[in-house]
Short mmCIF file of C-alpha atoms in Angstrom, two decimals:
data_model
loop_
_atom_site.label_atom_id
_atom_site.label_comp_id
_atom_site.label_asym_id
_atom_site.label_seq_id
_atom_site.Cartn_x
_atom_site.Cartn_y
_atom_site.Cartn_z
CA MET A 29 -5.21 13.49 14.86
CA ALA A 30 -1.70 14.69 14.09
CA LYS A 31 0.24 13.30 11.16
CA GLN A 32 2.01 10.05 11.99
CA LEU A 33 4.53 8.02 10.04
CA MET A 34 2.85 4.62 9.76
CA LYS A 35 3.18 1.34 7.92
CA GLY A 36 0.20 0.67 5.67
CA ASN A 37 -0.77 -2.49 7.56
CA GLU A 38 -0.74 -0.59 10.86
CA ALA A 39 -2.61 2.40 9.46
CA ILE A 40 -5.29 0.06 8.09
CA ALA A 41 -5.68 -1.61 11.50
CA LYS A 42 -5.73 1.66 13.41
CA ALA A 43 -8.17 3.29 11.00
CA ALA A 44 -10.55 0.35 11.47
CA ILE A 45 -10.41 0.54 15.27
CA VAL A 46 -10.82 4.32 15.31
CA ALA A 47 -13.78 4.03 12.91
CA GLY A 48 -15.51 1.66 15.32
CA CYS A 49 -14.60 -1.88 14.23
CA ARG A 50 -14.70 -3.93 17.42
CA ALA A 51 -14.17 -7.49 16.22
CA TYR A 52 -11.16 -8.80 14.32
CA PHE A 53 -10.43 -12.40 13.35
CA GLY A 54 -7.31 -13.28 11.40
CA TYR A 55 -4.56 -15.70 10.61
CA PRO A 56 -0.96 -14.63 9.86
CA ILE A 57 0.41 -14.39 6.34
CA THR A 58 3.05 -12.15 4.72
CA PRO A 59 2.75 -9.33 3.65
CA GLN A 60 -0.11 -8.37 6.00
CA ASN A 61 1.27 -9.61 9.34
CA GLU A 62 1.64 -6.18 10.95
CA LEU A 63 -2.12 -5.74 10.56
CA CYS A 64 -2.78 -8.86 12.66
CA GLU A 65 -0.09 -7.78 15.12
CA TYR A 66 -1.58 -4.33 15.56
CA MET A 67 -5.02 -5.81 16.19
CA ALA A 68 -3.58 -8.30 18.69
CA LYS A 69 -1.98 -5.43 20.55
CA TYR A 70 -4.74 -2.81 20.50
CA MET A 71 -8.16 -4.37 19.79
CA ARG A 72 -8.80 -5.60 23.33
CA SER A 73 -7.71 -2.36 24.98
CA SER A 74 -10.14 -0.61 22.62
CA GLY A 75 -12.98 -2.70 24.06
CA GLY A 76 -13.12 -5.09 21.12
CA VAL A 77 -12.50 -8.75 20.37
CA PHE A 78 -9.36 -10.18 18.77
CA VAL A 79 -9.00 -13.83 17.87
CA GLN A 80 -6.11 -15.42 16.02
CA ALA A 81 -8.12 -18.15 14.38
CA GLU A 82 -6.83 -21.64 13.60
CA SER A 83 -7.16 -20.95 9.87
CA GLU A 84 -8.38 -18.38 7.34
CA VAL A 85 -11.58 -20.40 6.92
CA ALA A 86 -12.25 -20.22 10.65
CA ALA A 87 -11.51 -16.48 10.68
CA ILE A 88 -14.06 -15.58 8.00
CA ASN A 89 -16.68 -17.75 9.69
CA MET A 90 -15.98 -15.97 12.97
CA VAL A 91 -16.58 -12.74 11.06
CA TYR A 92 -19.89 -14.23 9.89
CA GLY A 93 -20.85 -15.02 13.48
CA ALA A 94 -19.78 -11.68 14.90
CA ALA A 95 -21.51 -9.76 12.10
CA ALA A 96 -24.70 -11.82 12.54
CA SER A 97 -24.77 -10.78 16.17
CA GLY A 98 -24.43 -7.13 15.19
CA ALA A 99 -20.70 -6.39 15.52
CA LEU A 100 -18.86 -4.27 12.97
CA SER A 101 -16.28 -6.92 12.17
CA MET A 102 -13.26 -7.50 10.02
CA THR A 103 -10.67 -9.97 8.80
CA SER A 104 -7.53 -9.62 6.70
CA SER A 105 -5.19 -11.85 4.77
CA SER A 106 -3.12 -12.11 1.61
CA SER A 107 -3.76 -13.85 -1.69
CA PRO A 108 -3.78 -17.60 -0.83
CA GLY A 109 -5.54 -16.80 2.44
CA ILE A 110 -8.21 -14.76 0.64
CA ALA A 111 -8.74 -17.76 -1.64
CA LEU A 112 -9.61 -19.81 1.45
CA LYS A 113 -12.07 -17.16 2.64
CA GLN A 114 -14.13 -17.08 -0.55
CA GLU A 115 -16.77 -19.53 0.66
CA GLY A 116 -17.34 -17.48 3.81
CA ILE A 117 -17.51 -14.24 1.82
CA SER A 118 -20.26 -15.75 -0.35
CA TYR A 119 -22.14 -16.79 2.81
CA CYS A 120 -21.80 -13.25 4.23
CA ALA A 121 -23.13 -11.83 0.95
CA GLY A 122 -26.00 -14.35 0.93
CA ALA A 123 -26.95 -13.63 4.55
CA GLU A 124 -26.44 -9.89 3.94
CA LEU A 125 -23.83 -9.38 6.60
CA PRO A 126 -21.63 -6.29 6.73
CA ALA A 127 -17.93 -7.07 7.09
CA LEU A 128 -14.60 -5.67 5.99
CA ILE A 129 -12.08 -7.96 4.33
CA VAL A 130 -8.61 -6.56 3.73
CA SER A 131 -6.47 -8.30 1.13
CA VAL A 132 -2.80 -7.33 0.96
CA SER A 133 -1.92 -9.20 -2.17
CA ARG A 134 1.26 -11.02 -3.19
CA GLY A 135 2.44 -12.92 -6.24
CA GLY A 136 0.72 -16.16 -7.25
CA PRO A 137 -0.65 -18.57 -8.32
CA GLY A 138 -0.52 -21.09 -5.49
CA LEU A 139 1.81 -20.04 -2.72
CA GLY A 140 3.58 -17.86 -5.29
CA GLY A 141 5.88 -15.37 -3.59
CA ILE A 142 5.56 -12.66 -0.99
CA LEU A 143 6.35 -9.58 -3.07
CA PRO A 144 3.74 -7.11 -4.40
CA SER A 145 1.40 -8.14 -7.19
CA GLN A 146 -1.99 -7.28 -8.67
CA GLY A 147 -2.74 -10.82 -9.79
CA ASP A 148 -5.76 -10.92 -7.48
CA TYR A 149 -7.91 -8.40 -9.35
CA ASN A 150 -10.14 -11.18 -10.65
CA GLN A 151 -10.20 -12.91 -7.27
CA ALA A 152 -11.35 -9.68 -5.62
CA THR A 153 -13.80 -8.36 -8.23
CA ARG A 154 -15.24 -11.65 -9.49
CA GLY A 155 -14.78 -13.62 -6.30
CA GLY A 156 -14.36 -17.35 -5.92
CA GLY A 157 -17.46 -17.93 -3.85
CA ASN A 158 -20.64 -19.43 -5.27
CA GLY A 159 -23.73 -17.60 -6.39
CA ASP A 160 -24.76 -14.27 -7.90
CA TYR A 161 -23.08 -11.91 -5.49
CA HIS A 162 -20.82 -8.88 -5.55
CA VAL A 163 -18.36 -7.42 -3.09
CA PRO A 164 -17.41 -3.74 -3.40
CA VAL A 165 -13.62 -3.58 -3.81
CA PHE A 166 -11.64 -0.45 -2.99
CA ALA A 167 -7.97 -0.14 -4.03
CA PRO A 168 -5.79 2.46 -2.27
CA ALA A 169 -2.70 4.06 -3.85
CA SER A 170 -1.22 5.54 -0.66
CA ILE A 171 -1.22 4.91 3.08
CA GLN A 172 -3.47 7.92 3.60
CA GLU A 173 -5.94 6.55 1.10
CA ALA A 174 -5.73 3.05 2.61
CA ALA A 175 -6.85 4.49 5.95
CA SER A 176 -9.68 6.48 4.32
CA LEU A 177 -10.89 3.51 2.28
CA VAL A 178 -10.96 1.25 5.34
CA ARG A 179 -13.27 3.79 6.95
CA LYS A 180 -15.31 4.11 3.78
CA GLY A 181 -15.42 0.32 3.49
CA LEU A 182 -16.93 -0.07 6.95
CA ILE A 183 -19.53 2.61 6.15
CA VAL A 184 -20.48 0.98 2.83
CA ALA A 185 -20.60 -2.48 4.44
CA ALA A 186 -22.95 -1.28 7.17
CA LYS A 187 -25.09 0.82 4.81
CA TYR A 188 -25.73 -1.98 2.32
CA ARG A 189 -25.41 -5.00 4.66
CA ASN A 190 -22.73 -6.46 2.42
CA PRO A 191 -19.09 -7.53 2.74
CA VAL A 192 -16.60 -5.00 1.36
CA MET A 193 -12.98 -5.66 0.37
CA VAL A 194 -10.03 -3.31 0.53
CA LEU A 195 -7.48 -4.64 -1.99
CA ALA A 196 -3.97 -3.36 -1.33
CA ASP A 197 -0.82 -4.51 -3.08
CA GLY A 198 2.12 -5.55 -0.90
CA VAL A 199 3.72 -2.11 -1.25
CA ILE A 200 0.76 -0.46 0.48
CA GLY A 201 0.96 -3.02 3.29
CA GLN A 202 4.69 -2.67 3.90
CA MET A 203 5.39 0.98 3.09
CA MET A 204 5.49 3.81 5.63
CA GLU A 205 4.08 7.23 4.78
CA PRO A 206 2.73 10.16 6.77
CA VAL A 207 -0.95 9.63 7.51
CA GLU A 208 -3.60 11.61 9.31
CA LEU A 209 -6.52 9.56 10.64
CA ASP A 210 -10.08 10.80 11.00
CA PRO A 211 -10.44 10.63 14.80
CA ASN A 212 -14.23 10.15 14.82
CA PRO A 213 -16.03 6.82 14.94
CA ILE A 214 -18.34 6.31 11.97
CA ASP A 215 -21.96 7.08 12.58
CA ILE A 216 -24.01 3.91 12.27
CA GLU A 217 -27.15 2.85 14.08
CA ALA A 218 -27.39 -0.48 15.88
CA PHE A 219 -28.37 -3.23 13.42
CA PRO A 220 -32.09 -4.00 13.99
CA TRP A 221 -31.73 -7.29 12.08
CA ALA A 222 -28.94 -8.68 14.30
CA ALA A 223 -29.36 -11.98 16.14
CA ASP A 224 -28.26 -10.47 19.41
CA GLY A 225 -30.23 -12.38 22.03
CA ASN A 226 -33.28 -10.13 22.33
CA SER A 227 -35.86 -12.61 21.12
CA GLY A 228 -37.96 -12.17 24.27
CA VAL A 229 -38.23 -8.44 23.60
CA ARG A 230 -39.11 -8.44 19.92
CA PRO A 231 -39.72 -11.02 17.20
CA ARG A 232 -36.79 -13.41 16.78
CA ASN A 233 -34.15 -12.36 14.21
CA ILE A 234 -32.73 -15.09 12.02
CA VAL A 235 -29.56 -14.65 9.92
CA ASN A 236 -29.28 -17.28 7.22
CA SER A 237 -28.29 -17.78 3.59
CA LEU A 238 -30.41 -20.91 3.01
CA HIS A 239 -33.57 -20.46 0.88
CA LEU A 240 -34.94 -23.83 -0.19
CA ASP A 241 -38.07 -22.45 -1.83
CA VAL A 242 -37.30 -21.55 -5.46
CA ASP A 243 -39.38 -18.38 -5.58
CA ASP A 244 -38.12 -17.32 -2.20
CA LEU A 245 -34.52 -17.71 -3.44
CA GLU A 246 -35.23 -15.92 -6.71
CA ASN A 247 -36.81 -13.02 -4.84
CA HIS A 248 -33.85 -12.92 -2.47
CA ASN A 249 -31.53 -12.74 -5.49
CA LYS A 250 -33.61 -9.97 -7.05
CA HIS A 251 -33.33 -8.04 -3.82
CA LEU A 252 -29.53 -8.54 -3.81
CA GLN A 253 -29.27 -7.43 -7.44
CA ALA A 254 -31.26 -4.27 -6.71
CA LYS A 255 -28.80 -3.56 -3.92
CA TYR A 256 -25.83 -4.10 -6.24
CA ARG A 257 -27.34 -1.67 -8.78
CA ALA A 258 -27.63 0.91 -6.00
CA ILE A 259 -23.98 0.34 -5.07
CA GLU A 260 -22.97 0.79 -8.72
CA GLU A 261 -24.99 4.00 -8.79
CA ASN A 262 -23.62 5.47 -5.55
CA GLU A 263 -20.21 4.03 -4.76
CA THR A 264 -18.18 4.10 -8.00
CA MET A 265 -14.93 5.99 -7.38
CA TRP A 266 -12.08 7.08 -9.61
CA GLU A 267 -9.43 9.78 -9.99
CA GLU A 268 -8.65 11.73 -13.15
CA TYR A 269 -5.10 13.03 -13.56
CA LYS A 270 -4.33 15.52 -16.35
CA MET A 271 -7.26 14.22 -18.38
CA ASP A 272 -8.74 17.60 -19.40
CA ASP A 273 -6.98 17.91 -22.77
CA ALA A 274 -5.68 14.34 -22.99
CA GLU A 275 -5.38 12.53 -26.30
CA TYR A 276 -4.00 9.36 -24.70
CA MET A 277 -5.14 7.73 -21.47
CA PHE A 278 -3.33 5.47 -19.05
CA VAL A 279 -5.47 3.31 -16.77
CA ALA A 280 -3.79 1.97 -13.62
CA TYR A 281 -4.74 1.38 -9.99
CA GLY A 282 -2.98 0.96 -6.63
CA THR A 283 0.77 1.56 -6.30
CA PRO A 284 1.38 1.24 -10.08
CA SER A 285 -0.91 4.26 -10.62
CA ARG A 286 1.66 6.42 -8.82
CA ILE A 287 4.42 5.15 -11.08
CA THR A 288 2.11 5.81 -14.03
CA LYS A 289 1.60 9.41 -12.87
CA SER A 290 5.35 9.89 -13.17
CA ALA A 291 5.23 8.45 -16.68
CA VAL A 292 2.42 10.91 -17.49
CA ASP A 293 4.50 13.82 -16.16
CA GLU A 294 7.53 12.67 -18.14
CA LEU A 295 5.53 12.40 -21.38
CA ARG A 296 3.79 15.74 -20.71
CA SER A 297 7.24 17.37 -20.35
CA GLU A 298 7.89 16.17 -23.91
CA GLY A 299 4.62 17.71 -25.07
CA VAL A 300 2.52 14.53 -25.25
CA LYS A 301 -1.07 15.15 -24.16
CA VAL A 302 -1.56 12.17 -21.91
CA GLY A 303 -3.48 11.59 -18.69
CA LEU A 304 -4.31 8.89 -16.19
CA LEU A 305 -7.61 7.47 -15.09
CA ARG A 306 -7.24 5.63 -11.79
CA PRO A 307 -10.11 3.36 -10.72
CA ILE A 308 -10.44 3.54 -6.92
CA SER A 309 -13.41 1.19 -6.75
CA LEU A 310 -12.61 -1.91 -8.82
CA TRP A 311 -16.16 -3.13 -8.32
CA PRO A 312 -18.20 -1.18 -9.09
CA PHE A 313 -15.82 -0.42 -11.97
CA PRO A 314 -15.91 3.09 -13.54
CA TYR A 315 -17.06 1.75 -16.93
CA GLU A 316 -19.01 4.84 -17.88
CA VAL A 317 -16.29 7.44 -17.41
CA ILE A 318 -13.72 5.26 -19.19
CA HIS A 319 -16.14 4.77 -22.07
CA ARG A 320 -16.78 8.51 -22.26
CA PHE A 321 -13.07 9.39 -22.33
CA SER A 322 -12.20 6.56 -24.72
CA LYS A 323 -14.08 8.23 -27.56
CA LYS A 324 -11.58 11.12 -27.52
CA MET A 325 -8.41 9.01 -27.16
CA LYS A 326 -5.92 7.93 -29.83
CA PHE A 327 -5.27 4.89 -27.67
CA ILE A 328 -5.58 3.65 -24.12
CA PHE A 329 -2.72 2.08 -22.18
CA VAL A 330 -3.41 -0.21 -19.23
CA ALA A 331 -0.55 -0.87 -16.77
CA GLU A 332 -0.84 -3.55 -14.09
CA LEU A 333 1.33 -5.82 -11.98
CA SER A 334 -0.35 -8.82 -13.58
CA SER A 335 -0.79 -10.41 -16.99
CA GLY A 336 -3.76 -8.11 -17.63
CA GLN A 337 -6.81 -8.60 -15.43
CA MET A 338 -8.29 -5.09 -15.08
CA LEU A 339 -7.49 -4.89 -18.80
CA VAL A 340 -10.63 -6.95 -19.46
CA ASP A 341 -12.82 -4.42 -17.64
CA VAL A 342 -11.20 -1.56 -19.53
CA LYS A 343 -11.89 -3.35 -22.82
CA LEU A 344 -15.50 -3.90 -21.74
CA ALA A 345 -15.77 -0.17 -21.08
CA VAL A 346 -14.08 0.91 -24.33
CA GLY A 347 -15.59 -1.49 -26.85
CA TYR A 348 -13.92 -1.80 -30.27
CA ASP A 349 -13.51 1.79 -31.43
CA THR A 350 -10.30 2.73 -29.60
CA PRO A 351 -7.18 0.54 -29.33
CA VAL A 352 -6.34 -0.68 -25.81
CA HIS A 353 -2.69 -1.57 -25.14
CA PHE A 354 -1.23 -3.28 -22.12
CA TYR A 355 2.00 -3.52 -20.15
CA GLY A 356 2.45 -5.62 -17.04
CA ARG A 357 5.07 -7.14 -14.77
CA MET A 358 4.63 -10.21 -12.60
CA GLY A 359 6.20 -12.16 -9.78
CA GLY A 360 6.88 -9.16 -7.56
CA ASN A 361 8.68 -7.05 -10.14
CA ILE A 362 7.50 -3.46 -10.41
CA PHE A 363 7.81 -1.31 -13.52
CA GLU A 364 9.57 2.04 -13.50
CA PRO A 365 8.21 5.27 -14.97
CA LEU A 366 10.70 5.23 -17.86
CA GLU A 367 9.82 1.62 -18.64
CA LEU A 368 6.20 2.71 -19.14
CA VAL A 369 7.27 5.72 -21.20
CA ALA A 370 9.31 3.45 -23.51
CA GLU A 371 6.37 1.03 -23.94
CA PHE A 372 4.00 3.93 -24.57
CA LYS A 373 6.27 5.34 -27.28
CA LYS A 374 6.38 2.01 -29.11
CA HIS A 375 2.61 2.23 -29.62
CA GLN A 376 2.87 5.90 -30.54
CA GLU A 377 5.38 5.05 -33.25
CA VAL A 378 3.02 2.48 -34.70
CA LEU A 379 0.42 5.24 -34.95
CA GLY A 380 3.00 7.36 -36.77
CA GLN A 381 2.69 10.16 -34.21
CA MET B 12 15.01 20.59 -3.04
CA LYS B 13 16.41 17.89 -5.29
CA PRO B 14 14.63 14.57 -4.63
CA ILE B 15 16.47 12.19 -2.30
CA LYS B 16 16.50 8.52 -3.20
CA LEU B 17 18.13 6.80 -0.25
CA VAL B 18 18.90 3.12 0.22
CA CYS B 19 20.04 1.94 3.67
CA ALA B 20 21.39 -1.60 3.69
CA GLY B 21 23.21 -3.91 6.03
CA PHE B 22 22.95 -7.06 8.14
CA GLY B 23 19.73 -7.60 10.09
CA GLY B 24 20.28 -6.08 13.54
CA GLN B 25 22.60 -3.29 12.41
CA GLY B 26 19.69 -0.89 12.55
CA VAL B 27 19.47 0.14 8.89
CA LEU B 28 15.66 0.07 8.86
CA SER B 29 15.68 2.44 11.84
CA VAL B 30 18.07 4.83 10.09
CA GLY B 31 15.66 4.97 7.15
CA GLN B 32 12.71 5.54 9.46
CA MET B 33 14.50 8.40 11.20
CA VAL B 34 15.13 10.06 7.83
CA ALA B 35 11.44 9.56 6.99
CA LEU B 36 10.37 11.10 10.31
CA LEU B 37 12.67 14.05 9.73
CA ALA B 38 11.23 14.56 6.27
CA MET B 39 7.65 14.41 7.61
CA LYS B 40 8.47 16.98 10.30
CA ASN B 41 9.89 19.24 7.61
CA ASN B 42 6.64 18.92 5.62
CA LYS B 43 8.24 16.96 2.81
CA GLU B 44 6.57 14.17 0.89
CA VAL B 45 8.20 10.91 1.98
CA SER B 46 7.90 7.14 1.66
CA TRP B 47 9.78 4.36 3.47
CA MET B 48 9.74 0.89 2.00
CA PRO B 49 11.49 -2.06 3.66
CA SER B 50 12.81 -5.21 2.05
CA TYR B 51 10.52 -7.96 3.21
CA GLY B 52 11.34 -10.54 0.62
CA PRO B 53 13.28 -13.77 0.98
CA GLU B 54 16.63 -11.94 1.12
CA MET B 55 15.61 -10.53 4.50
CA ARG B 56 15.34 -14.05 5.85
CA GLY B 57 18.92 -14.70 4.83
CA GLY B 58 20.14 -12.01 7.21
CA THR B 59 20.46 -8.85 5.13
CA ALA B 60 18.02 -5.98 5.31
CA ASN B 61 17.45 -2.79 3.40
CA CYS B 62 14.97 0.02 3.06
CA HIS B 63 14.24 2.57 0.38
CA VAL B 64 13.41 6.13 1.40
CA VAL B 65 12.25 8.75 -1.09
CA VAL B 66 11.99 12.42 -0.04
CA ASP B 67 10.62 15.06 -2.37
CA ASP B 68 8.59 18.25 -2.55
CA GLN B 69 6.25 16.47 -5.01
CA PRO B 70 4.12 13.43 -4.16
CA ILE B 71 6.25 10.28 -4.34
CA ALA B 72 5.69 8.21 -7.48
CA ALA B 73 7.67 5.04 -6.97
CA PRO B 74 8.50 4.08 -3.38
CA ILE B 75 10.86 1.36 -4.60
CA ILE B 76 14.12 2.69 -6.00
CA ALA B 77 15.12 0.67 -9.02
CA SER B 78 17.90 3.01 -10.14
CA GLY B 79 19.31 6.48 -9.59
CA ILE B 80 20.11 6.15 -5.88
CA THR B 81 21.27 9.57 -4.63
CA HIS B 82 22.47 8.31 -1.24
CA LEU B 83 23.56 4.79 -0.34
CA LEU B 84 24.31 3.72 3.21
CA ALA B 85 26.07 0.35 3.04
CA MET B 86 26.89 -1.09 6.44
CA ASN B 87 28.33 -4.32 5.13
CA GLY B 88 30.17 -5.65 2.08
CA PRO B 89 27.28 -7.54 0.44
CA SER B 90 25.13 -4.38 0.57
CA LEU B 91 27.80 -2.34 -1.16
CA ASP B 92 28.16 -5.02 -3.84
CA LYS B 93 24.42 -5.17 -4.34
CA PHE B 94 23.61 -1.47 -4.64
CA LEU B 95 26.76 0.34 -5.81
CA ALA B 96 25.93 -0.10 -9.49
CA LYS B 97 22.52 1.54 -8.94
CA VAL B 98 23.92 4.76 -7.47
CA ALA B 99 23.43 7.77 -9.74
CA PRO B 100 26.61 9.46 -11.03
CA GLY B 101 27.49 12.14 -8.48
CA GLY B 102 25.63 10.26 -5.74
CA THR B 103 27.00 9.68 -2.26
CA VAL B 104 28.03 6.34 -0.81
CA ILE B 105 28.45 6.03 2.95
CA VAL B 106 30.41 2.96 3.97
CA ASN B 107 32.07 1.38 6.92
CA LYS B 108 35.75 2.35 6.72
CA ALA B 109 36.87 -1.15 7.74
CA MET B 110 35.18 -2.56 4.63
CA ILE B 111 37.12 -0.47 2.16
CA ASP B 112 40.49 -2.13 1.79
CA HIS B 113 40.41 -1.58 -1.94
CA PRO B 114 39.26 1.34 -4.13
CA LEU B 115 35.55 1.31 -5.09
CA SER B 116 34.73 0.13 -8.59
CA ARG B 117 33.03 3.50 -9.19
CA THR B 118 34.97 6.75 -9.47
CA ASP B 119 31.96 8.94 -10.28
CA VAL B 120 30.46 8.80 -6.77
CA LYS B 121 31.33 10.63 -3.58
CA VAL B 122 32.51 8.30 -0.83
CA ILE B 123 32.19 8.93 2.89
CA ALA B 124 34.11 6.25 4.76
CA CYS B 125 33.25 6.20 8.42
CA ASP B 126 34.52 3.98 11.25
CA PHE B 127 31.10 2.88 12.51
CA PRO B 128 32.22 0.42 15.23
CA GLY B 129 35.19 2.52 16.40
CA LEU B 130 33.18 5.73 16.73
CA ALA B 131 30.24 3.94 18.36
CA GLU B 132 32.57 2.45 20.95
CA GLU B 133 34.13 5.85 21.56
CA ALA B 134 30.63 7.28 22.04
CA GLY B 135 29.94 4.67 24.68
CA ALA B 136 27.80 1.99 23.06
CA MET B 137 28.65 -0.48 20.30
CA LYS B 138 24.90 -0.67 19.66
CA SER B 139 24.94 2.93 18.42
CA GLN B 140 26.71 2.15 15.14
CA ASN B 141 23.60 3.04 13.18
CA MET B 142 23.55 6.45 14.90
CA VAL B 143 27.06 7.07 13.59
CA ALA B 144 25.72 6.16 10.16
CA PHE B 145 22.69 8.42 10.65
CA GLY B 146 25.03 11.31 11.51
CA ALA B 147 27.13 10.74 8.40
CA LEU B 148 23.96 10.53 6.32
CA ILE B 149 22.47 13.78 7.64
CA TYR B 150 25.82 15.47 6.96
CA ALA B 151 25.89 14.07 3.41
CA MET B 152 22.27 14.97 2.61
CA ASP B 153 22.71 18.54 3.82
CA VAL B 154 18.93 19.10 3.88
CA PHE B 155 17.91 18.67 7.50
CA SER B 156 19.27 20.39 10.59
CA LYS B 157 21.36 18.59 13.20
CA GLU B 158 18.95 19.71 15.90
CA ASP B 159 15.91 18.22 14.16
CA ALA B 160 17.84 15.00 13.61
CA LYS B 161 18.73 14.75 17.31
CA ASP B 162 15.10 15.36 18.25
CA VAL B 163 14.11 12.46 16.04
CA ILE B 164 16.67 10.18 17.74
CA LEU B 165 15.21 11.06 21.13
CA GLU B 166 11.66 10.70 19.86
CA LYS B 167 12.30 7.28 18.38
CA PHE B 168 14.54 5.77 21.05
CA GLY B 169 14.31 8.09 24.06
CA GLY B 170 11.29 6.30 25.48
CA LYS B 171 12.37 2.76 24.65
CA LYS B 172 16.04 2.92 25.62
CA PRO B 173 16.67 6.13 27.61
CA GLU B 174 19.95 4.70 28.95
CA LEU B 175 21.36 4.91 25.42
CA ASN B 176 20.38 8.55 24.78
CA GLU B 177 23.75 10.01 25.61
CA ALA B 178 25.71 7.48 23.57
CA ASN B 179 23.27 7.75 20.66
CA LEU B 180 23.57 11.53 20.48
CA GLN B 181 27.35 11.36 20.81
CA ALA B 182 27.54 8.68 18.13
CA PHE B 183 25.41 10.88 15.86
CA GLU B 184 27.80 13.81 16.44
CA PHE B 185 30.82 11.66 15.61
CA GLY B 186 29.15 10.38 12.46
CA TYR B 187 28.31 13.92 11.46
CA SER B 188 31.84 15.25 11.91
CA LYS B 189 34.44 12.47 11.83
CA HIS B 190 35.11 11.00 8.42
#
């Protein structure tokens, strides 16, 4: 497909339809409304199903139903709406249902505000649903990457029979950039486990997350954990920017990682050997690569639009041998490159460099 | 090219978001890196709208322009008040002539004062005020060709409102040349 100038929300919706998603259930909330709108306009003419549900809770349970019957399905929302979906996400994980959940996050807690934020890192990577489950979380830094990660998310969801989340900040949802979509539907086989009304033809399929027998439930959990280890093994994604000779490392994801790249360039122009590591998958988190780099760093600087949520994962990766510093903005405010440079230099001065 | 950091601002309905989108389309067609970011916060609900457009040869770092605006299109008074202080020294400010009854508080910026409503009316459609502004902007940026800009106008509005094509193109011409 030719390059088009598209809003992130629209590119996400279109990428999902082109990839083969044929069932969308949603409920409006800023800043992801254009996604819902696009689906309302184009899903039916693409041969799919669109329902504006009566609530976010209803929407995720419709996703559960559609996925159980074998449809590649999807929902989207923003922070408070994702909070409402957590129970359904846990049920999808328990019943091993593939689904794509797009979260275009805004400032919180509570209703918060509608401007961009990364305060939902914990919500996305730790989840608010019950039980020992994980949801792969992919965080785009551009509209092009948002479209690619939606496609990738559907593939990973289908491959592992697990819900997948694309976590975009409000900037990614609202911004327009040139984007080129992969025109081909993703290649997945029909789901042999689906409850799709063929019980007369083959043994009846049952999709359920209830396991009352203790050993049965423990075995189910062991199976899920084995799957999560495979996802950690195969689906961890990150980008390294100017890390080859770096003595300092920024860690940032999503839109702030672009601003951080500018800070890296600015510091490099002053002769500071600094690079950026950008996690693309937030779960599984690139612990290993961050740990490996951390041994060579004078310090590590985490920048987020939150009070420091990914910071905890970076500290887990680094351990105690290398200092980890943090700078964040909240409420919808976004830092500028020179703001990061100034903060970085404060820590450099302390080191006496 | 030197990076362009453009803010287009005005009342909702004046077409400032469209002006920004047309610049973004032009940039894409000229193989530039570009981002377009609208205001979608509470201020939009109070009736004013703005968008930030960044054009560069390098990948765009920050799509939201916090300072160092190179080009400001202010179609109403509140927009001028809000963004004038953030214009870089030597930057260009494009304003509605009728708004400027006093000298600007900045003397280190270039001012293009344009009679948006008058020229739009002369072109044949009051609705085309943003095309006058687009013309003035393309003139001020001096990066993209007039022909490409006109193609973008037709591409964006030719299908939706073909009856306005003539007035839109004329309004663009006036904006480009009359200030």
